[in-house]
Short mmCIF file of C-alpha atoms in Angstrom, two decimals:
data_model
loop_
_atom_site.label_atom_id
_atom_site.label_comp_id
_atom_site.label_asym_id
_atom_site.label_seq_id
_atom_site.Cartn_x
_atom_site.Cartn_y
_atom_site.Cartn_z
CA MET A 1 -35.32 -42.06 24.69
CA ARG A 2 -33.84 -45.81 23.71
CA LEU A 3 -34.38 -45.26 20.48
CA ARG A 4 -33.07 -41.95 20.87
CA ALA A 5 -30.30 -42.73 22.40
CA ALA A 6 -29.71 -44.83 19.70
CA CYS A 7 -29.34 -42.60 16.71
CA LEU A 8 -27.39 -40.14 18.15
CA LEU A 9 -25.09 -42.81 19.27
CA ALA A 10 -25.11 -43.88 14.61
CA VAL A 11 -24.07 -41.02 14.74
CA LEU A 12 -21.88 -40.03 16.44
CA ALA A 13 -19.23 -42.30 13.33
CA ALA A 14 -20.16 -39.77 11.16
CA SER A 15 -17.24 -38.14 9.77
CA PRO A 16 -15.13 -34.83 11.24
CA ALA A 17 -16.66 -32.91 9.10
CA GLN A 18 -20.45 -33.24 10.57
CA ALA A 19 -18.79 -33.11 13.76
CA GLU A 20 -16.92 -30.32 13.00
CA THR A 21 -20.11 -29.15 11.17
CA ALA A 22 -22.27 -30.28 14.86
CA ALA A 23 -19.88 -28.32 17.56
CA GLU A 24 -20.59 -25.57 15.62
CA CYS A 25 -24.40 -26.43 15.59
CA ALA A 26 -24.13 -26.74 19.78
CA ALA A 27 -22.29 -23.02 19.72
CA PHE A 28 -25.15 -21.26 17.38
CA TRP A 29 -28.19 -22.49 18.54
CA GLN A 30 -26.18 -21.31 23.06
CA ALA A 31 -26.45 -18.33 21.19
CA LEU A 32 -29.76 -18.19 20.09
CA ALA A 33 -30.71 -19.00 23.49
CA GLY A 34 -28.24 -16.02 25.48
CA VAL A 35 -30.67 -13.62 23.30
CA TRP A 36 -33.40 -15.29 24.17
CA ARG A 37 -32.18 -14.25 28.23
CA ASP A 38 -32.12 -10.37 26.62
CA TYR A 39 -35.51 -10.65 24.50
CA PRO A 40 -38.01 -12.99 26.04
CA GLY A 41 -40.44 -14.09 23.94
CA VAL A 42 -38.38 -13.52 20.84
CA TRP A 43 -37.54 -17.40 18.49
CA THR A 44 -37.17 -20.05 20.03
CA ALA A 45 -37.71 -20.50 24.18
CA PRO A 46 -33.71 -20.93 25.63
CA ASP A 47 -34.40 -24.61 27.06
CA THR A 48 -35.55 -25.73 23.54
CA ALA A 49 -32.31 -23.98 22.27
CA LEU A 50 -29.96 -25.20 25.17
CA ALA A 51 -31.90 -28.89 24.42
CA LEU A 52 -30.38 -28.90 21.12
CA VAL A 53 -27.72 -27.99 22.23
CA ASP A 54 -26.39 -30.69 24.30
CA ASP A 55 -28.02 -32.46 20.58
CA PHE A 56 -25.78 -31.08 18.71
CA ARG A 57 -22.90 -31.68 21.47
CA LYS A 58 -23.93 -35.19 21.67
CA LEU A 59 -23.39 -35.75 17.53
CA SER A 60 -19.76 -33.60 17.97
CA GLY A 61 -18.26 -35.71 20.32
CA GLY A 62 -18.14 -33.78 23.24
CA ALA A 63 -17.13 -30.03 21.52
CA VAL A 64 -18.75 -26.80 20.93
CA ALA A 65 -16.70 -24.59 18.49
CA GLY A 66 -16.84 -21.64 21.77
CA ASP A 67 -15.28 -18.54 19.04
CA ARG A 68 -17.81 -18.55 17.41
CA ILE A 69 -20.29 -18.50 19.43
CA ALA A 70 -20.03 -14.17 20.35
CA SER A 71 -20.04 -14.93 16.33
CA TYR A 72 -24.08 -16.21 16.13
CA ARG A 73 -24.94 -13.92 18.51
CA LEU A 74 -24.54 -11.65 17.07
CA MET A 75 -26.64 -12.29 14.22
CA HIS A 76 -28.81 -13.24 15.70
CA ARG A 77 -28.85 -9.63 17.22
CA TYR A 78 -29.04 -8.06 13.86
CA ALA A 79 -31.76 -10.81 12.75
CA LEU A 80 -33.26 -9.37 15.03
CA SER A 81 -33.44 -5.80 14.70
CA GLY A 82 -34.49 -6.30 11.03
CA ASP A 83 -31.23 -6.62 8.75
CA ARG A 84 -31.69 -9.26 5.84
CA GLN A 85 -28.99 -10.63 5.34
CA SER A 86 -28.61 -11.74 9.01
CA ALA A 87 -31.59 -13.03 9.07
CA ASP A 88 -30.87 -14.63 5.96
CA LEU A 89 -27.93 -16.43 6.68
CA GLN A 90 -29.21 -17.77 10.02
CA ARG A 91 -31.74 -19.00 7.70
CA ARG A 92 -29.34 -21.29 6.36
CA ILE A 93 -27.46 -22.01 9.25
CA GLY A 94 -30.45 -23.51 10.91
CA ALA A 95 -31.84 -25.34 7.95
CA ARG A 96 -27.77 -26.57 8.15
CA CYS A 97 -28.29 -27.63 11.62
CA ASP A 98 -31.56 -29.21 11.36
CA ALA A 99 -29.85 -31.83 8.51
CA LEU A 100 -28.38 -33.23 10.96
CA LEU A 101 -30.72 -34.17 13.08
CA PRO A 102 -32.38 -37.50 13.10
CA ALA A 103 -35.99 -36.66 11.16
CA PRO A 104 -39.12 -36.38 13.31
CA GLY A 105 -40.60 -39.68 14.35
CA THR A 106 -36.87 -41.47 14.00
CA LYS A 107 -36.07 -40.17 17.66
#
């Protein structure tokens, strides 16, 4: 747990652009948690998504891009309904967010 906190604190000193991206990632996962509540059993469980919201909120210095949540929720719903463009965008954003977190086993 201490190592995880140390890794997060090291990243907290990140550039403003990275903090903004982390805030957008927090919004991305918060939106996914909301969609999951509407469609249980699809994708990531809300507890996991909300844990990621917390991780990205810490990386961003406490920020969540709240103005992005509604559009991310819409994107997740379109991806769920089979919209290919939304699914591709969802994967790209998810990959960008994953790249901000410490590698597994280094927490």
